[in-house]
Structure formats: C-alpha cells, structure tokens
Coordinates of C-alpha atoms in Angstrom, one line a residue:
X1 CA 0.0 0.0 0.0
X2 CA 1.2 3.5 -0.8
X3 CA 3.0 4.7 2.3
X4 CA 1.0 7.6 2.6
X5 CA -2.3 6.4 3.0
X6 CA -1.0 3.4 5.2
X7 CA -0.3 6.4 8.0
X8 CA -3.4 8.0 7.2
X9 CA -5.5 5.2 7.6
X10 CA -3.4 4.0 10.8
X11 CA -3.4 7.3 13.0
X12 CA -7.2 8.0 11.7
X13 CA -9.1 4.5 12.1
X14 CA -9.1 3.8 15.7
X15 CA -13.0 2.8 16.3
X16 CA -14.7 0.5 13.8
X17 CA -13.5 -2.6 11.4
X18 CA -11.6 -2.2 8.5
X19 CA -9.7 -4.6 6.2
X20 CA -8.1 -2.6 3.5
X21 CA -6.5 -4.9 0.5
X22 CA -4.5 -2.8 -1.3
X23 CA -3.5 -3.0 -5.0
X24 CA -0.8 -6.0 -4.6
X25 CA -3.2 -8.0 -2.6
X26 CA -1.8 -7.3 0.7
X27 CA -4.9 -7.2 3.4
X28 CA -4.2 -4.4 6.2
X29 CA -6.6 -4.2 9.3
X30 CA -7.8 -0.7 10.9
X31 CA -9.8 -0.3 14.2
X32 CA -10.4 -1.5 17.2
X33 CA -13.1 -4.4 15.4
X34 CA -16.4 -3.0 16.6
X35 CA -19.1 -2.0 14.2
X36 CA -20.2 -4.3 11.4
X37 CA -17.1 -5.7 9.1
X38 CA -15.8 -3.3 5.9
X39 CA -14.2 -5.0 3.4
X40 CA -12.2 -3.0 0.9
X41 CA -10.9 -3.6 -2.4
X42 CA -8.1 -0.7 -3.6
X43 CA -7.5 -1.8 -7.4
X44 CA -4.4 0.5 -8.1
X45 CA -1.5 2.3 -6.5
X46 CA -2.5 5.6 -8.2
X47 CA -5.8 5.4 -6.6
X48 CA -4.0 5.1 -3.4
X49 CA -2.0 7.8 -4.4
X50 CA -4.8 10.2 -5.1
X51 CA -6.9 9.3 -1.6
X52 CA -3.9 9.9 0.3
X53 CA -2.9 13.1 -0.8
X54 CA -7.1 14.7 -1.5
X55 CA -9.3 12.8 0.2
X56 CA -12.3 14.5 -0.2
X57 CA -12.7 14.9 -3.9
X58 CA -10.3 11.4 -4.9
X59 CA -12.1 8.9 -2.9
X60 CA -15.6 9.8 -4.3
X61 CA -13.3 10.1 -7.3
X62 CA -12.0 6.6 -7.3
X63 CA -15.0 4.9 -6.2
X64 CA -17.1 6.6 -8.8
X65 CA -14.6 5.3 -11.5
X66 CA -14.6 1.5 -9.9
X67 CA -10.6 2.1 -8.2
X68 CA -12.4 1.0 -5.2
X69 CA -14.9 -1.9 -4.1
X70 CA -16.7 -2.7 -1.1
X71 CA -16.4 -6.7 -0.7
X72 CA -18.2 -6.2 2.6
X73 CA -19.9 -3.4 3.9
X74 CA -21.8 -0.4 1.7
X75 CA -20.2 3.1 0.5
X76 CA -22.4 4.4 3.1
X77 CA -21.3 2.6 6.1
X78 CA -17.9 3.3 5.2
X79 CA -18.4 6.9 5.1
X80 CA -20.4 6.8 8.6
X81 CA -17.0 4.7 10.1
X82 CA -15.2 8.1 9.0
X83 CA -17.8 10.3 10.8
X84 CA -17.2 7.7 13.8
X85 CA -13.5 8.5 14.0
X86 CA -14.1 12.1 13.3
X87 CA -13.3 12.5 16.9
X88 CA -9.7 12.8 15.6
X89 CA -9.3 15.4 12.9
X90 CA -11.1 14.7 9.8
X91 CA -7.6 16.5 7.9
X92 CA -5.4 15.3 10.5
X93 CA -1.9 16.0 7.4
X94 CA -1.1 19.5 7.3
X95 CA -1.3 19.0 3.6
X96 CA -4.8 18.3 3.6
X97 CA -5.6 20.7 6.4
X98 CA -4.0 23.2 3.3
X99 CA -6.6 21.8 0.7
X100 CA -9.2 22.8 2.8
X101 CA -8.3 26.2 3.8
X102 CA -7.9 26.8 0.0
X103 CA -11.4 25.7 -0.6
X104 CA -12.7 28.4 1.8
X105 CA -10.6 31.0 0.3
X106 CA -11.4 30.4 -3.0
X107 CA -15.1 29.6 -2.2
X108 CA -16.0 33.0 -3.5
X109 CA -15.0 33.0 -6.9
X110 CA -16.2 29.7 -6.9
X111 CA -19.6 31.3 -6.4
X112 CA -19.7 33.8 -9.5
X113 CA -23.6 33.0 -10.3
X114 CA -24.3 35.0 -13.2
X115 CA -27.5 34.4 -15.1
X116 CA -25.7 32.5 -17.4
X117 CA -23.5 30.7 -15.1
X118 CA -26.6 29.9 -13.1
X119 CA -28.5 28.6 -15.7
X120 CA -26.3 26.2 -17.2
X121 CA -25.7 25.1 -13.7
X122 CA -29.1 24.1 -12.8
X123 CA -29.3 22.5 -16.1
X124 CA -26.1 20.3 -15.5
X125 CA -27.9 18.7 -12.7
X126 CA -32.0 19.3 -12.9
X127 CA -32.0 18.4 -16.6
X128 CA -31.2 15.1 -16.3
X129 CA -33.0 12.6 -17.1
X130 CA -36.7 12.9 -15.8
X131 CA -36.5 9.2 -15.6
X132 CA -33.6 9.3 -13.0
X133 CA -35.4 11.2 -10.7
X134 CA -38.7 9.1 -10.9
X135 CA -36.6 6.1 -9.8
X136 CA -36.3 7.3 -6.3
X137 CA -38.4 10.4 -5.7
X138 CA -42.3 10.2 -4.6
X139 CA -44.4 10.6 -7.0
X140 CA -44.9 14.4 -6.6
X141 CA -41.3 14.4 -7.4
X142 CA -40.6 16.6 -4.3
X143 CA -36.7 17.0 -4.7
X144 CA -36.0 18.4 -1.0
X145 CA -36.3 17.3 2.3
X146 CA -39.5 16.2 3.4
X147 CA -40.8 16.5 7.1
X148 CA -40.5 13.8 9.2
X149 CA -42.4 13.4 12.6
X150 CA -41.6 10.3 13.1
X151 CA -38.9 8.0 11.1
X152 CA -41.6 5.2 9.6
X153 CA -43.5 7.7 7.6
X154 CA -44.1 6.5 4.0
X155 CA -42.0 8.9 1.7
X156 CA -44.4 10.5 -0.3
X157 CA -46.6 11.4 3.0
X158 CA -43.4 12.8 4.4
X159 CA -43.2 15.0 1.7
X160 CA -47.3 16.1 1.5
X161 CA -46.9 17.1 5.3
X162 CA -43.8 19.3 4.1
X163 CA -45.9 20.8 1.9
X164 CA -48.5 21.5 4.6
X165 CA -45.6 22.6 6.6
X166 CA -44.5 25.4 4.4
X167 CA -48.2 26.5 3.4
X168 CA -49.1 27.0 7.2
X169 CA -46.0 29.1 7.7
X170 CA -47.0 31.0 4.7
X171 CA -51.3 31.5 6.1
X172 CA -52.5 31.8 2.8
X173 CA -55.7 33.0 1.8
X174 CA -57.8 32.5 -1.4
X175 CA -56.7 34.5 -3.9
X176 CA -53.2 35.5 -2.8
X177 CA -50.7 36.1 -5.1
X178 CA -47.3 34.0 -4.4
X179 CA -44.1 33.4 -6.2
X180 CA -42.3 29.9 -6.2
X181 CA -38.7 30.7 -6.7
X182 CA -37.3 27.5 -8.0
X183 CA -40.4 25.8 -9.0
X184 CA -39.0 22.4 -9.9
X185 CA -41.3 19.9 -11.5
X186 CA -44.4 22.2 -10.1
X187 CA -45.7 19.7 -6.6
X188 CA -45.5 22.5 -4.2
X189 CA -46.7 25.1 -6.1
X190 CA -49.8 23.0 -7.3
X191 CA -50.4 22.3 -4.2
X192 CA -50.5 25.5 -3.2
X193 CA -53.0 26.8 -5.7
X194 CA -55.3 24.1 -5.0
X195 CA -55.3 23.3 -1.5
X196 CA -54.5 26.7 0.0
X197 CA -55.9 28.9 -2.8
X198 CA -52.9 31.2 -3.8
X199 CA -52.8 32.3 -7.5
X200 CA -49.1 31.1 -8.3
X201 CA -46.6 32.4 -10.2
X202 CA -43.3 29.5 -10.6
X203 CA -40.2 30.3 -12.2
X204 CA -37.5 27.8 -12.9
X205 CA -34.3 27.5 -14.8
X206 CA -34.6 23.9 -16.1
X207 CA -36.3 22.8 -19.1
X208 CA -37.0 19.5 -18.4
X209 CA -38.6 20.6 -14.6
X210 CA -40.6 23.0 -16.6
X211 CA -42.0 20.4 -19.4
X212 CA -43.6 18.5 -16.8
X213 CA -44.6 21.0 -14.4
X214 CA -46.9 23.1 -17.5
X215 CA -48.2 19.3 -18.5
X216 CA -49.4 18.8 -14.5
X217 CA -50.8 22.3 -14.9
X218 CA -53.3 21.4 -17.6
X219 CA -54.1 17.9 -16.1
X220 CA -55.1 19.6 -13.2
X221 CA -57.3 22.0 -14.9
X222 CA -55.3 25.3 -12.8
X223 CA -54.4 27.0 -16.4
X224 CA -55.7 30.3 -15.1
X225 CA -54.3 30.2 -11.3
X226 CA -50.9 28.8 -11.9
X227 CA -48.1 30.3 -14.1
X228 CA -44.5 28.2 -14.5
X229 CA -41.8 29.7 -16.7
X230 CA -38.6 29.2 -17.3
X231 CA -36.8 33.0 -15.3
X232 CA -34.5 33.9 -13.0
X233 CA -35.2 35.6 -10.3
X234 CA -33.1 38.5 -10.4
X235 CA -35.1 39.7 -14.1
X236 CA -38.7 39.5 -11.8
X237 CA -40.8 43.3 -11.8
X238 CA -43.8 42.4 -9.8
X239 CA -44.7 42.3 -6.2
X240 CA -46.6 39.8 -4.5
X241 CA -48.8 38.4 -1.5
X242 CA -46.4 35.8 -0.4
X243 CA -43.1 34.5 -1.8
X244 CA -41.2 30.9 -0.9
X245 CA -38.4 29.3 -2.3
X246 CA -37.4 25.3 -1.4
X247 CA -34.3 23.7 -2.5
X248 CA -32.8 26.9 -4.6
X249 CA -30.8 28.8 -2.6
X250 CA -28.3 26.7 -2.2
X251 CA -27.7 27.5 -5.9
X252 CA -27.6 31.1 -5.6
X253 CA -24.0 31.1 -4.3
X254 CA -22.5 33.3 -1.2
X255 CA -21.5 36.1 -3.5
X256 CA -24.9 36.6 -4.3
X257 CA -26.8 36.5 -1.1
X258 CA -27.4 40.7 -0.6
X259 CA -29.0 40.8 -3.9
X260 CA -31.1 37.9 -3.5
X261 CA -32.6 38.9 -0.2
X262 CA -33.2 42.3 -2.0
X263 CA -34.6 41.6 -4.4
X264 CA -37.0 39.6 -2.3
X265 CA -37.8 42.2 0.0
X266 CA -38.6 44.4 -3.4
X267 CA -41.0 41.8 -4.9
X268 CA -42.7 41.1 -1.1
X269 CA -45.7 43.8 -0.7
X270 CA -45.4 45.6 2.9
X271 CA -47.8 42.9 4.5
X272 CA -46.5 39.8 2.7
X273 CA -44.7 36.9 3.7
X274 CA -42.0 34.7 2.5
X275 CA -40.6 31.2 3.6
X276 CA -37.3 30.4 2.7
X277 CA -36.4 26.5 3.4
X278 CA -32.7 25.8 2.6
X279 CA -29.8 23.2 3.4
X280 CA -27.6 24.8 6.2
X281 CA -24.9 23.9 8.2
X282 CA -25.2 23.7 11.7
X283 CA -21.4 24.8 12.3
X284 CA -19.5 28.0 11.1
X285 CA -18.7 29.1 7.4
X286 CA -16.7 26.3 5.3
X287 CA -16.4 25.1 1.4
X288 CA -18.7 23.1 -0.5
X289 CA -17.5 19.6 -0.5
X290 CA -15.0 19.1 -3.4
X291 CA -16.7 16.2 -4.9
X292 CA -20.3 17.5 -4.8
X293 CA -19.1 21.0 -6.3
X294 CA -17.7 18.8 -9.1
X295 CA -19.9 16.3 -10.1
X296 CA -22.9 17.1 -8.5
X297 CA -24.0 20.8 -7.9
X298 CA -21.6 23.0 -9.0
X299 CA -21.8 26.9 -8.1
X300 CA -23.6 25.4 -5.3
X301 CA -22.8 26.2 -1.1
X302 CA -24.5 25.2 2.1
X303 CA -24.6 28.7 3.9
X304 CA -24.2 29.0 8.0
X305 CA -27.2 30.6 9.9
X306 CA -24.8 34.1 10.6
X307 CA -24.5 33.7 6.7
X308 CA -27.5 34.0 5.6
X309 CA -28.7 36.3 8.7
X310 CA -26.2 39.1 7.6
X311 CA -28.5 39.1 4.5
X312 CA -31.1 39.2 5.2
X313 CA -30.4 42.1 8.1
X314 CA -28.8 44.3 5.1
X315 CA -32.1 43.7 3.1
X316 CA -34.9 45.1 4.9
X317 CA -36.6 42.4 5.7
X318 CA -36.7 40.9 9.3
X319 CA -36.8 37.1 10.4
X320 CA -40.4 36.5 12.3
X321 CA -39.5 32.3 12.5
X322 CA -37.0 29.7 11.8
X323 CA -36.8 26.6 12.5
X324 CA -33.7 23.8 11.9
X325 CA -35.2 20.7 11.0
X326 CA -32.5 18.2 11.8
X327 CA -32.5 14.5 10.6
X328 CA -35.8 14.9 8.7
X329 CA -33.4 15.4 5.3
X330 CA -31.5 12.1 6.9
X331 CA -34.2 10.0 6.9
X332 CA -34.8 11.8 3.2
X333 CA -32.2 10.5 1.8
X334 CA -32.6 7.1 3.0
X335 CA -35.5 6.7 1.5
X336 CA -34.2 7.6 -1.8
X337 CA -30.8 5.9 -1.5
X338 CA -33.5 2.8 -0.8
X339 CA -35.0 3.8 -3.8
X340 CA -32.4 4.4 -6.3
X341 CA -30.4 1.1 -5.1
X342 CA -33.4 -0.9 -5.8
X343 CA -33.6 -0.1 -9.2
X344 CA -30.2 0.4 -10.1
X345 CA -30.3 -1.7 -12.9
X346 CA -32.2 0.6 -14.7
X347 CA -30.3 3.7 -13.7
X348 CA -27.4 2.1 -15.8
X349 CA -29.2 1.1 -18.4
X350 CA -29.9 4.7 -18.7
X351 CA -26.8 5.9 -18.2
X352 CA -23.2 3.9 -17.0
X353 CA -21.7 2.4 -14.1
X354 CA -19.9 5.0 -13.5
X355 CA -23.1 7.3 -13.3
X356 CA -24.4 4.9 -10.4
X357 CA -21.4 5.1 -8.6
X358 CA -21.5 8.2 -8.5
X359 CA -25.2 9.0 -7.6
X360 CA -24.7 6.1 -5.1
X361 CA -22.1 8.4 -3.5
X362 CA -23.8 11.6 -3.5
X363 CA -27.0 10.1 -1.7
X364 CA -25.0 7.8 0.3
X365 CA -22.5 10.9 1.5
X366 CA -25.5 13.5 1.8
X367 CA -27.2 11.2 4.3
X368 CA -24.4 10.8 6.2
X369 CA -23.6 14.4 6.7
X370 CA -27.1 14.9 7.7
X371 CA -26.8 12.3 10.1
X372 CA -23.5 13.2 11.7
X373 CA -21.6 16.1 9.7
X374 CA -24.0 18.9 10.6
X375 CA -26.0 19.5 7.8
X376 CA -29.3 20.4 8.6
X377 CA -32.3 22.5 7.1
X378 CA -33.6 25.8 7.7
X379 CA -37.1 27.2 7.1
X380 CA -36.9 30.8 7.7
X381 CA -39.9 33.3 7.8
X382 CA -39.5 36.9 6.6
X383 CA -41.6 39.5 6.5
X384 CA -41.4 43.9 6.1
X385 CA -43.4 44.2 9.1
X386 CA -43.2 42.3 13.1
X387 CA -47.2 42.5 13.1
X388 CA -47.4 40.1 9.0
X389 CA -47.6 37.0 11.2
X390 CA -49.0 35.8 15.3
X391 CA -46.6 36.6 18.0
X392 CA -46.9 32.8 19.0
X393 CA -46.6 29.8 17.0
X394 CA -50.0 28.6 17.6
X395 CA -51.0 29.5 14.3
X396 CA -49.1 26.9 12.5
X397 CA -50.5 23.7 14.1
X398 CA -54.1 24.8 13.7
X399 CA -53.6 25.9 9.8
X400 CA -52.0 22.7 9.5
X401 CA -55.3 21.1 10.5
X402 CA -57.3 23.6 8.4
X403 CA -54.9 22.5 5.5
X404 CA -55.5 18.9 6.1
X405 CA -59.4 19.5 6.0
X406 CA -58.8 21.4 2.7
X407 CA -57.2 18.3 1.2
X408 CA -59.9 16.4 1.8
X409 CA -62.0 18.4 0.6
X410 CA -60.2 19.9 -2.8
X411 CA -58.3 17.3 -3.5
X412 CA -54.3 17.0 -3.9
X413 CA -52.4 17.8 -6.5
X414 CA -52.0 14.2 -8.8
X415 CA -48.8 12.8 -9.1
X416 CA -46.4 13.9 -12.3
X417 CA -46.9 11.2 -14.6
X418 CA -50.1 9.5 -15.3
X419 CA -48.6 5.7 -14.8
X420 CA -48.2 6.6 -11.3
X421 CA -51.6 7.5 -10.4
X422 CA -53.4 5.0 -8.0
X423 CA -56.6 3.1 -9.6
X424 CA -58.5 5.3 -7.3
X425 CA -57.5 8.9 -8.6
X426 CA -59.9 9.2 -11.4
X427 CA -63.1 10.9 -9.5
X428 CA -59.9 13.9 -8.7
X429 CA -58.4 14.8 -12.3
X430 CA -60.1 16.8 -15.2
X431 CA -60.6 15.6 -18.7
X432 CA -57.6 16.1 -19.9
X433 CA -55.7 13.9 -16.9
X434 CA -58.4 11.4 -17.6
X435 CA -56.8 11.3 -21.7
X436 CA -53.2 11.4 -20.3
X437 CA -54.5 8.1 -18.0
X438 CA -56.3 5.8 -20.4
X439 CA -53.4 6.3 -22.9
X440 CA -50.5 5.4 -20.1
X441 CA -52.9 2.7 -19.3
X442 CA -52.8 1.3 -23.4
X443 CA -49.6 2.0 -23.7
X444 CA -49.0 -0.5 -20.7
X445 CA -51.3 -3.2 -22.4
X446 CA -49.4 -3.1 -25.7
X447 CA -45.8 -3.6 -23.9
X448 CA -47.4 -6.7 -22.2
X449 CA -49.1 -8.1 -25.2
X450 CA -45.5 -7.5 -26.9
X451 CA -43.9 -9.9 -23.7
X452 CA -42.9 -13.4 -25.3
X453 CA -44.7 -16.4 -24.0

C-alpha cells in the first residue's frame, strides 16, 4: 500500500472494522473491530496515491470510476466509520488541512452565479434525465427534504406534510398572489394553488422541470391560477402576497446572497410573507464539499445561519421564524438511497456504471452528513413588518389542521406522470388527466401483449 495512506489510515481508524486490501493483494486491518465488518478492495497504486494526498474529492473520485470496491460493507457505512472517527481530525496531514483552507478561500469566486453561469448550472444537474429522478423520488417528485415526525412515515406522505408545513407558515388565503422561486417539476406550487388557494406564479431555470410541471398544470385544470416559466429571479418586476423558495438557494451562491434577499424584499408587498427552506450547516462558514461541487451541484454552497442572517439584516426584511429541521433530510435521503439502489439496474441502463457510482455516493454521502456532519435545514420566515404574522406559533398547528381539511375536501395535486396515479384517482383529475390516463394505461397493455410467452 502507498506509504502515505498506510499512516493516514493507521493514525485516523481507531474505532470500527476495517480490512483494507490494497493494489498488490496485501490485506491491512484498521480499528479496534467493533461496528459491522468493511471490506475493501483498492484496485491501483494511483488510486492510493490520489486518496492519500485529496481525500475529499479522490475517494468519491476513485469509487465513482470503480478504483475502489466494497467486498463487505456499503459506500455508506464506510463513510459513517469516517464520521465515527471524526473525533480525531477529519484532515489530520497538514497538507490536507492546506486543501481545505484553499477551498474556503477560493469559495468566493467559486460562487460567480451570473445568469448564465446559473443557468447552465441548474441545467447540468436538474435536466437530467426525468427518468432518473422518478426512480427514487415520490411521485410528486418533491426533490428536497420532506418533514419527518416520526422515522416510519411513508416517503411520499413525508413530503405532503412538508408541503402543509411550508403552506401553514405561509397563512395563505384565497386569492393570494405567491411566487415559487425555484419551482422544480411544479408539486408544491400546485399544491398551493389548489389546496391553500394562492394564485401562483413559478419560475425555474430547467427545461425539463418545466416540461412536466406546465403538462401537470393542464391535467389539473389550474391554467388560469398557476403560471411556470422558465426566469430567473433577479429579471422579476412584480410584487406579491407571499413568496417561498425550497431547494434553490443553495444555488444562488455566497457572493450573491445581498442581492437575492433584496430583491425579495422588493418583490414582497409591505404585509406579505415569505418562507425560505434551505440546506444549512449547523457549524460555522466552510467550502462546498469538493466532490459535490464537481460532479454534483456545482456553483452550489450550504450557507451557515450568521450567513444568511447578515443578509437578510442588510435587506430590509426581518426574520419572524426559523426553524432547523435536523434528521428529517437524513431519513430523506434514506428513503431515496433505498429507492435508487433498488432499481439500479435501470439507472445504468440509462446511463453507466460510472453514473451509479456516483449518484450512489452523493445520496450515500449527503445522508451521512445529515446524520452526523452537521448539515441540517432551515425554514426561515421573513416578512417587512413584526405584526405580517401571530406573536406565537400557535397558528401553525391549527392551519395545518385547516390544510388537512382542505385536502380532503379539494383534493391534492396528482402525481407527475399518469402511470403513477393509484386506480383510485380518477373521480380527482379533469378531462384532460383522464386522456393522459387511459393512454398510459394502453400504452402499458401493448408492452405486455409485446412480452414473449
């Protein structure tokens, strides 16, 4: 084994079991043997090379690119034995303590966000595939972390009480004009316009997100109460009732934050209300994780509280709630790791190994830092004035029950595709749903009368 990593691993793995077996074969144990057995295959010497020396971006690297194989053991329980010994420096080499520092400093121009730059980096990651994302996503295709009260809760239930979550924070009232910043494939903002009554305007920077979220707009017969186009934010020149944003500004990028919160506080009318719900980090300022910035969300950060705070203080607008919402994203991402690893087959029929590997890593890596690297979620309420919202928070239990009644009675939005739809759905969807229905239904007939034997 490269000499290097041999001492990393050595004065790093002191709790847990790990057997390494490096490129020539040799086996080399780490730990004190507690925890379930990891097995480890290391395929080359330059892999070793490249762990030792960067850690953080090489071994997602090398696993992604199939230098590395778990012969016992998942990717996700061997990051979670890292967390375990994190009681020792996670950089404990000066020369990796020097990577990191450089990510911080060079976090900000990292960051530069421009329209363009923003664009094409939401399209890098949210125009996949719209078949990726249906392999482990409910079937509102929520892709944020839903709300958890308990950690058995069905996914796609977790993420119809998030919903309800955010709508009682926002105490809409028929008729209210909102802005979804970020609209993604369209769930919440459906939801909103049928269950809490808000006329919505959703803007998104992903074509494929906005294909599917004008089709759901139609099934659901909401053509002249909900608007989704594809804009950013910053070009907006209209006010409105109530504004929230879920999932996107972890995209807008540190250098950008003053503007963003102005510009919110211009669009927000002077009794209005907006809920921002974001991925935070429950300890100071850092840098985006090397691998993720690559591969996964690039131009993307995970701001600190004091971060976003500073904002928001500079902007106008004052904070009336937050709330962290702590392992909800954790048990998340379980459910979607679960997901995606069940039909993994398809995913690389789709795309490659590689691509599996790699998604396998992100989901398998998020979790884990939700679970024990201090990532966590904020939902922050903002508002011009101290009297927009109760001076308890009374209010948002009992519209959550008012919500629920709502449901009931109007309905919830139908899932994205027609295939998806339970057999039960069709007294709930207009005509045009109906269409969409019978001809996912025939097409499904035809494939099985195609099936030999």
């Amino acid at each position: 084994m490269y000499a290097l990593l041999r001492s990393f691993l050595g004065k790093f793995v002191k709790t847990g079991h790990l057997t390494v077996i490096d490129h020539s074969g040799a086996r080399h144990d780490y730990g004190d043997g507690t925890g379930p057995r990891l097995v480890v295959r290391l395929h080359s010497k330059a892999a070793e090379r490249a762990i030792a020396t960067n850690p953080a971006l090489k071994f997602g690297e090398a696993y992604m690119e199939g230098e590395i194989d778990l012969l016992e053991g998942t990717v996700y329980d061997l990051i979670m034995l890292g967390y375990a010994n994190a009681g020792r420096a996670l950089m404990p080499a000066a020369w990796m303590q020097a990577f990191e520092r450089m990510r911080i400093v060079t976090r900000r121009f990292q960051q530069i966000n421009t329209r363009l730059r923003a664009r094409g980096n939401v399209q890098r990651h949210y125009d996949l595939s719209a078949r990726l994302y249906r392999m482990f996503l409910d079937p509102d295709m929520q892709y944020s972390c839903a709300y958890y009260p308990g950690p058995d809760l069905p996914l796609d239930e977790a993420q119809l009480l998030k919903k309800r979550h955010i709508a009682a924070k926002l105490m809409i009232e028929d008729g209210m004009e909102l802005l979804d910043i970020g609209c993604g494939w369209g769930g919440l903002g459906l939801y909103l316009a049928r269950v809490a009554g808000a006329r919505v305007d959703g803007v998104t920077l992903s074509d494929e997100q906005l294909a599917v979220a004008r089709r759901r707009v139609v099934r659901e017969d909401l053509a002249g109460q909900v608007d989704f186009r594809i804009q950013d934010y910053r070009e907006i020149d209209r006010d409105f009732d109530r504004i929230v944003s879920v999932g996107m500004f972890e995209h807008v990028g540190i250098n950008h934050f003053d503007a963003y919160f102005r510009k919110c506080a211009a669009m927000l009318r002077p009794g209005g209300v907006m809920l921002l719900h974001t991925i935070g980090r429950a300890n100071p300022p850092g840098a985006t994780n090397p691998f993720l910035r690559r591969y996964i969300f690039p131009g993307g950060y995970i701001p600190a509280m004091s971060e976003i705070l500073q904002s928001v203080e500079r902007s106008g607008l004052i904070v009336t709630d937050t709330e962290v919402l702590r392992l909800h994203y954790a048990e998340t991402l379980k459910a979607w790791r679960a997901a995606f690893m069940a039909r993994r087959d398809e995913a690389k029929a789709l795309y490659d190994e590689a691509f599996c590997r790699m998604w396998e890593f992100y989901l398998a890596g998020s979790e884990a830092a939700f679970r024990e690297g201090g990532m966590v979620v904020f939902q922050i309420q903002l508002a011009h004035r101290v009297d927009s919202v109760p001076v308890t928070r009374d209010y948002i239990p009992a519209a959550e029950e008012r919500l629920a009644r709502c449901e009931a009675q109007r309905g919830i939005p139908a899932p994205a595709w027609p295939e998806d739809w339970p057999a039960d759905w069709s007294g709930r969807i207009t005509a045009a749903a109906r269409s969409d229905l019978d001809r996912a239904a025939s097409a499904r007939r035809n494939a099985t009368s195609r099936r030999p034997g």
